[in-house]
Amino acid sequence: MSPTRRQFALGLLGAAAVPRWARATATLDGPGLRTLAAAKGLVFGTAVQRNQLEDAGFAAALRREAAILTPEFELKWSTVRPAPSEERFGAPDALADWCRREGMALRGHTLVWHEALPAWVPRFPDAAAARILMTAHIAKLVGRYAGRIQAWDVVNEAIEPKHGRSDGLRVSPWQSALGAAFIDLAFHAAAAADPAAQLYYNEYGLDFDTPEEEARRRATLSLLEGLRARGVPCHGLGIQGHLTAVGKKFNATRFSAFLDAVAALGLKIMITELDVTDHALPADPAARDAAVAAIAGDYLTVACAHPAVIGVMTWGLSDRQTWLNSSPDYRRRDGLAQRPLPLDAALQRKPLWAAIARAFDQAPDRRV
Ligand code: XIL
């Protein structure tokens, strides 16, 4: 394949002028995103499914690119406790063992969420039952993985301004049973089970310059301010970062101001679930890859420049497996597989990989 004009130009400049990420983009064996991130004191990782580890090629790509993993669904209520008397820890245990053997860190996702709840959970007879059930579940999971899971998404997606509450909270089984205090309760239960764990509030829709996402940012900030004012042990905000390649405007100044406001509360920030849906783009893979890389690059340039941001995780490493292809809201109408992640289905690095690498390469060095 003839080199692109860019590659030819970079060639004329000589290797010295080629940044590490550009040298790595074209080859499988260049430094992975974990190395490029660590060179600036950042961490890079991804969500993974336990069965993906059985694929040697994928496992090799994971070792090369990621320093921290999140189980995509193996720690969610519906998976880990499908029935009151049934606990399934085999998969999360296997993931934790793999991470320990590979020297990788592990993030827990997620202790309290309105989704992935087995039918038996939200049938709370009263508030006391809901409190007991929620805190016992948290104590069991956080206690079991204490020392092996370094950070937890304690509460996930508790904001929904469309539900019309003055506090912008989502009307969920937990909120209905316990009121807004369910959030405080969850964080205190997690801190009691593992005082060393970093405890995060995780949220989506905080990224773009739209009235809806501005309302979500405001409600999230208000929630975090309340937690901090009440001394709730919340250490950070997880910004999911489920981006869309077209259709929404990204305002770097506004997003950076949001990061400033979160950081002013003394909170760390992790981009926890980055992917870029291309469902609204034409079919051409190269055009989709370019648009996906462009928005991710703009977004991560701002995020990685902010001192409160400690790292970036994608919600999957390869287009081979992405939730977006099964999501009713995001799957493509033409039936084509989406291309939202850093590696393609053949585990080759894509323009999105280079955009992430470039954001790390341009980020200030936190190590100094
Ligand atoms: C998704 C998983 O990737 C899917 O496999 C599952 O069917 C639905 O949940 N935000 C979150 C994640 O916090 O837990 C969701 O994960 C994606 C959106």
XYZ file of C-alpha atoms and ligand atoms in Angstrom:
386
model
C 0.000 0.000 0.000
C 1.609 3.314 -1.032
C 2.315 5.637 1.857
C -0.134 8.454 2.423
C 1.029 12.009 1.726
C 1.328 12.460 5.494
C 3.459 9.376 5.940
C 5.606 10.427 2.972
C 6.027 13.917 4.453
C 6.873 12.501 7.858
C 9.387 10.247 6.137
C 11.088 13.275 4.571
C 11.336 14.854 8.037
C 13.154 11.810 9.282
C 12.333 9.585 12.188
C 13.478 12.131 14.734
C 10.592 14.407 13.827
C 8.015 11.654 14.103
C 6.341 11.629 17.536
C 6.185 8.319 19.359
C 2.467 7.928 18.680
C 2.915 8.372 14.925
C 5.723 5.837 14.766
C 3.539 3.385 16.677
C 0.338 3.941 14.717
C 1.367 2.015 11.658
C 2.836 -0.976 13.483
C 1.501 -3.441 15.989
C 4.687 -3.526 18.028
C 5.120 0.158 18.761
C 4.568 1.334 22.347
C 0.988 0.794 23.425
C -1.397 3.411 24.760
C -0.583 2.320 28.313
C 3.086 3.258 27.713
C 2.282 6.547 26.039
C -0.130 7.422 28.870
C 2.310 6.426 31.620
C 4.980 8.664 30.045
C 2.798 11.583 31.157
C 1.629 10.109 34.468
C -1.745 9.086 33.033
C -3.326 5.647 32.879
C -5.054 4.010 29.915
C -7.306 0.999 30.014
C -10.507 -0.533 28.775
C -13.611 -2.510 29.632
C -13.275 -6.207 28.925
C -15.381 -9.339 29.019
C -13.877 -12.354 30.747
C -14.323 -14.589 27.682
C -12.215 -12.207 25.575
C -9.158 -13.191 27.595
C -9.300 -16.669 26.069
C -8.383 -15.229 22.656
C -4.577 -15.127 22.572
C -4.442 -12.316 20.013
C -6.831 -10.168 21.953
C -5.057 -10.877 25.237
C -1.770 -9.788 23.620
C -3.362 -6.556 22.416
C -4.773 -5.987 25.886
C -1.334 -6.471 27.480
C 0.208 -4.049 24.989
C -2.408 -1.312 25.230
C -4.025 -1.378 28.669
C -2.779 -0.897 32.220
C -6.213 -1.076 33.883
C -9.365 -3.068 33.122
C -13.053 -2.832 33.996
C -15.364 -5.866 33.749
C -17.967 -4.834 31.166
C -20.790 -6.669 32.941
C -19.353 -9.344 35.252
C -19.772 -7.212 38.406
C -23.277 -5.955 37.660
C -26.142 -7.143 39.899
C -27.905 -9.144 37.195
C -24.690 -11.070 36.454
C -23.182 -11.446 39.883
C -26.440 -12.136 41.798
C -29.146 -13.300 39.382
C -31.219 -14.736 42.224
C -31.350 -13.973 45.965
C -29.533 -17.190 46.825
C -27.245 -17.280 43.775
C -23.871 -15.512 43.683
C -21.655 -15.825 40.598
C -18.128 -14.641 41.321
C -16.310 -17.000 38.946
C -15.925 -14.483 36.137
C -14.912 -11.434 38.221
C -12.549 -13.670 40.214
C -10.968 -14.852 36.952
C -10.613 -11.272 35.742
C -9.049 -10.222 39.045
C -6.625 -13.160 38.897
C -5.689 -12.320 35.297
C -5.025 -8.710 36.230
C -2.895 -9.772 39.167
C -0.834 -12.147 36.975
C -0.442 -9.467 34.292
C 0.339 -6.648 36.702
C -2.735 -4.732 35.636
C -5.085 -2.691 37.811
C -8.810 -3.389 38.025
C -11.785 -1.019 38.322
C -15.129 -2.184 39.695
C -18.324 -1.370 37.767
C -20.888 -0.799 39.192
C -22.367 -1.162 42.669
C -25.627 0.842 42.394
C -27.324 1.439 39.045
C -30.930 1.521 37.808
C -30.090 -0.949 35.027
C -28.813 -4.536 35.113
C -31.031 -5.185 38.141
C -32.452 -8.700 38.336
C -36.235 -8.681 38.726
C -36.037 -9.783 42.350
C -34.032 -6.739 43.542
C -36.358 -3.727 43.202
C -39.244 -5.495 44.948
C -38.386 -3.715 48.184
C -41.211 -4.105 50.767
C -39.999 -0.898 52.445
C -37.083 1.517 52.743
C -35.401 -0.558 55.445
C -35.347 -3.590 53.156
C -33.878 -1.532 50.301
C -31.196 -0.110 52.574
C -30.247 -3.535 53.935
C -30.153 -5.105 50.467
C -28.090 -2.328 48.904
C -25.560 -1.992 51.703
C -25.139 -5.753 52.082
C -24.492 -6.114 48.335
C -21.906 -3.341 48.425
C -20.206 -4.777 51.514
C -20.064 -8.211 49.898
C -18.564 -7.093 46.557
C -16.233 -4.384 47.828
C -15.106 -6.569 50.730
C -14.457 -9.552 48.437
C -12.232 -7.544 46.093
C -10.569 -5.294 48.668
C -6.921 -4.942 47.684
C -7.653 -6.269 44.166
C -10.068 -3.596 42.849
C -8.465 -0.192 43.274
C -11.452 1.953 42.320
C -15.218 1.497 42.102
C -17.996 3.169 40.175
C -20.098 3.215 43.342
C -23.183 4.896 41.858
C -23.825 4.975 38.111
C -26.101 7.333 36.150
C -28.188 8.757 39.009
C -28.872 11.961 37.041
C -31.816 12.434 34.672
C -33.077 16.060 34.450
C -35.851 14.887 32.094
C -37.511 13.263 35.104
C -38.339 16.751 36.315
C -37.011 16.619 39.847
C -35.553 19.896 41.170
C -32.318 18.062 42.027
C -32.110 16.544 38.538
C -31.987 13.039 39.964
C -33.262 10.048 38.031
C -36.423 8.468 39.388
C -35.053 4.953 39.941
C -35.887 2.033 42.263
C -33.131 3.192 44.622
C -34.203 6.837 44.615
C -37.859 5.914 45.019
C -37.131 3.612 47.964
C -34.527 5.661 49.801
C -34.661 9.199 48.409
C -31.525 11.057 47.308
C -29.747 9.731 50.402
C -29.205 6.376 48.631
C -26.135 7.911 47.048
C -24.535 8.923 50.350
C -25.432 5.530 51.817
C -23.778 3.686 48.933
C -20.524 5.611 49.220
C -20.349 5.164 53.001
C -20.983 1.424 52.644
C -18.224 1.114 50.033
C -15.747 3.103 52.135
C -16.511 0.934 55.165
C -15.850 -2.238 53.138
C -12.547 -1.036 51.654
C -11.154 2.229 53.078
C -8.319 2.128 50.539
C -10.525 1.986 47.436
C -10.992 5.105 45.293
C -14.735 5.728 45.072
C -16.261 7.339 41.988
C -19.596 8.700 40.883
C -20.001 7.735 37.182
C -22.168 9.599 34.667
C -22.844 9.981 30.933
C -23.962 12.896 28.758
C -21.513 15.455 30.159
C -19.543 16.105 27.002
C -21.241 18.242 24.367
C -22.520 21.804 24.044
C -26.240 21.047 24.052
C -28.938 22.283 26.467
C -29.570 18.720 27.610
C -25.911 17.989 28.387
C -25.484 21.400 30.040
C -28.373 20.499 32.336
C -26.722 17.146 33.039
C -23.422 18.857 33.874
C -25.180 21.268 36.234
C -27.096 18.510 38.007
C -23.978 16.357 38.295
C -21.990 19.245 39.753
C -24.764 19.956 42.238
C -24.815 16.284 43.273
C -21.042 16.289 43.772
C -21.115 19.550 45.716
C -23.679 18.021 48.073
C -21.580 14.898 48.581
C -18.534 16.980 49.401
C -20.490 19.286 51.723
C -21.804 16.272 53.694
C -18.382 14.663 53.931
C -19.408 11.692 51.792
C -16.306 9.634 50.819
C -16.473 10.269 47.058
C -13.016 10.675 45.520
C -13.757 11.224 41.884
C -16.077 11.687 38.949
C -16.191 9.136 36.169
C -17.105 10.872 32.919
C -18.253 8.033 30.679
C -17.392 9.811 27.421
C -19.762 7.965 25.073
C -19.250 10.383 22.175
C -20.964 10.738 18.835
C -18.965 11.468 15.700
C -21.513 13.902 14.280
C -24.611 15.782 15.348
C -23.462 17.414 18.560
C -21.132 20.408 18.985
C -18.125 20.032 21.264
C -17.185 23.230 23.086
C -13.674 22.880 24.486
C -13.998 25.962 26.700
C -17.263 24.806 28.225
C -16.051 21.233 28.784
C -12.807 22.481 30.318
C -14.755 24.804 32.620
C -16.775 21.798 33.796
C -13.573 19.901 34.534
C -12.339 22.947 36.487
C -15.539 23.018 38.560
C -15.265 19.299 39.391
C -11.582 19.655 40.243
C -12.358 22.638 42.499
C -14.283 20.177 44.695
C -11.053 18.270 45.225
C -12.186 15.393 43.008
C -10.166 13.318 40.543
C -11.604 12.720 37.069
C -11.427 9.576 34.945
C -12.809 9.242 31.438
C -14.335 5.831 32.093
C -16.144 4.532 28.990
C -14.850 6.322 25.880
C -16.199 5.202 22.548
C -17.504 7.113 19.547
C -20.690 6.018 17.839
C -20.590 6.409 14.060
C -24.227 5.356 13.552
C -25.165 8.660 11.909
C -22.302 8.581 9.389
C -22.269 7.188 5.821
C -21.000 3.665 5.310
C -17.431 4.411 4.140
C -15.087 3.016 6.839
C -12.282 5.524 6.199
C -14.672 8.467 6.504
C -16.138 7.018 9.691
C -12.692 6.360 11.164
C -11.594 9.916 10.407
C -14.681 11.497 11.970
C -14.449 9.258 15.048
C -10.775 10.138 15.511
C -11.408 13.840 15.036
C -13.998 14.244 17.793
C -12.123 11.927 20.173
C -8.925 13.870 19.546
C -10.570 17.219 20.273
C -12.222 15.814 23.388
C -9.181 14.064 24.817
C -6.876 16.977 24.067
C -8.994 19.001 26.493
C -9.418 16.176 29.002
C -5.774 15.100 29.096
C -4.621 18.693 29.417
C -6.535 19.011 32.699
C -4.476 18.185 35.821
C -7.466 16.582 37.601
C -7.856 13.962 34.857
C -5.933 10.845 35.864
C -6.683 8.620 32.917
C -8.787 7.377 30.041
C -10.606 4.089 29.621
C -12.450 2.994 26.508
C -15.561 0.858 26.623
C -13.940 -1.967 24.734
C -10.591 -2.138 22.913
C -11.542 -3.542 19.500
C -14.470 -3.027 17.132
C -14.758 -6.809 17.361
C -16.890 -6.304 20.501
C -18.841 -3.115 21.203
C -22.116 -2.667 23.018
C -23.070 -0.045 20.427
C -23.831 -2.719 17.840
C -26.502 -4.237 20.047
C -27.829 -0.997 21.521
C -31.303 -0.129 20.147
C -30.376 3.555 20.369
C -27.089 3.386 18.512
C -26.897 0.435 16.148
C -26.580 1.478 12.494
C -29.677 1.363 10.313
C -27.645 -0.028 7.410
C -26.716 -2.985 9.586
C -22.979 -2.332 9.280
C -20.854 -2.935 12.350
C -19.813 0.279 14.041
C -16.170 1.342 14.360
C -16.128 3.137 17.774
C -12.919 1.781 19.351
C -9.095 2.152 19.024
C -8.451 -1.210 17.304
C -10.371 -2.655 14.376
C -11.861 -6.146 14.395
C -8.482 -7.519 13.238
C -6.821 -5.797 16.214
C -5.076 -3.271 13.953
C -4.613 0.272 15.215
C -6.987 2.852 13.722
C -6.975 6.650 13.450
C -8.791 6.696 16.802
C -5.811 4.912 18.323
C -3.545 7.646 16.936
C -5.857 10.373 18.240
C -5.695 8.936 21.749
C -1.926 8.539 21.447
C -1.586 12.133 20.279
C -3.638 13.405 23.234
C -1.302 11.568 25.594
C 1.765 12.810 23.724
C 0.572 16.420 24.000
C -0.593 16.161 27.621
C 1.381 17.873 30.391
C 3.561 15.457 32.355
C 1.874 14.768 35.724
C 4.961 13.006 37.028
C 6.882 16.226 37.549
C -23.414 -1.772 28.757
C -22.700 -3.050 28.344
O -21.569 -2.718 27.561
C -23.650 -3.939 27.565
O -23.012 -5.177 27.283
C -24.925 -4.165 28.349
O -25.827 -4.893 27.549
C -25.549 -2.817 28.737
O -24.610 -2.044 29.504
N -22.976 2.974 30.514
C -22.532 2.108 31.472
C -22.240 0.706 31.135
O -22.219 2.527 32.605
O -22.456 -0.171 32.241
C -23.068 0.251 29.949
O -22.553 -1.024 29.586
C -22.924 1.239 28.809
C -23.417 2.585 29.221
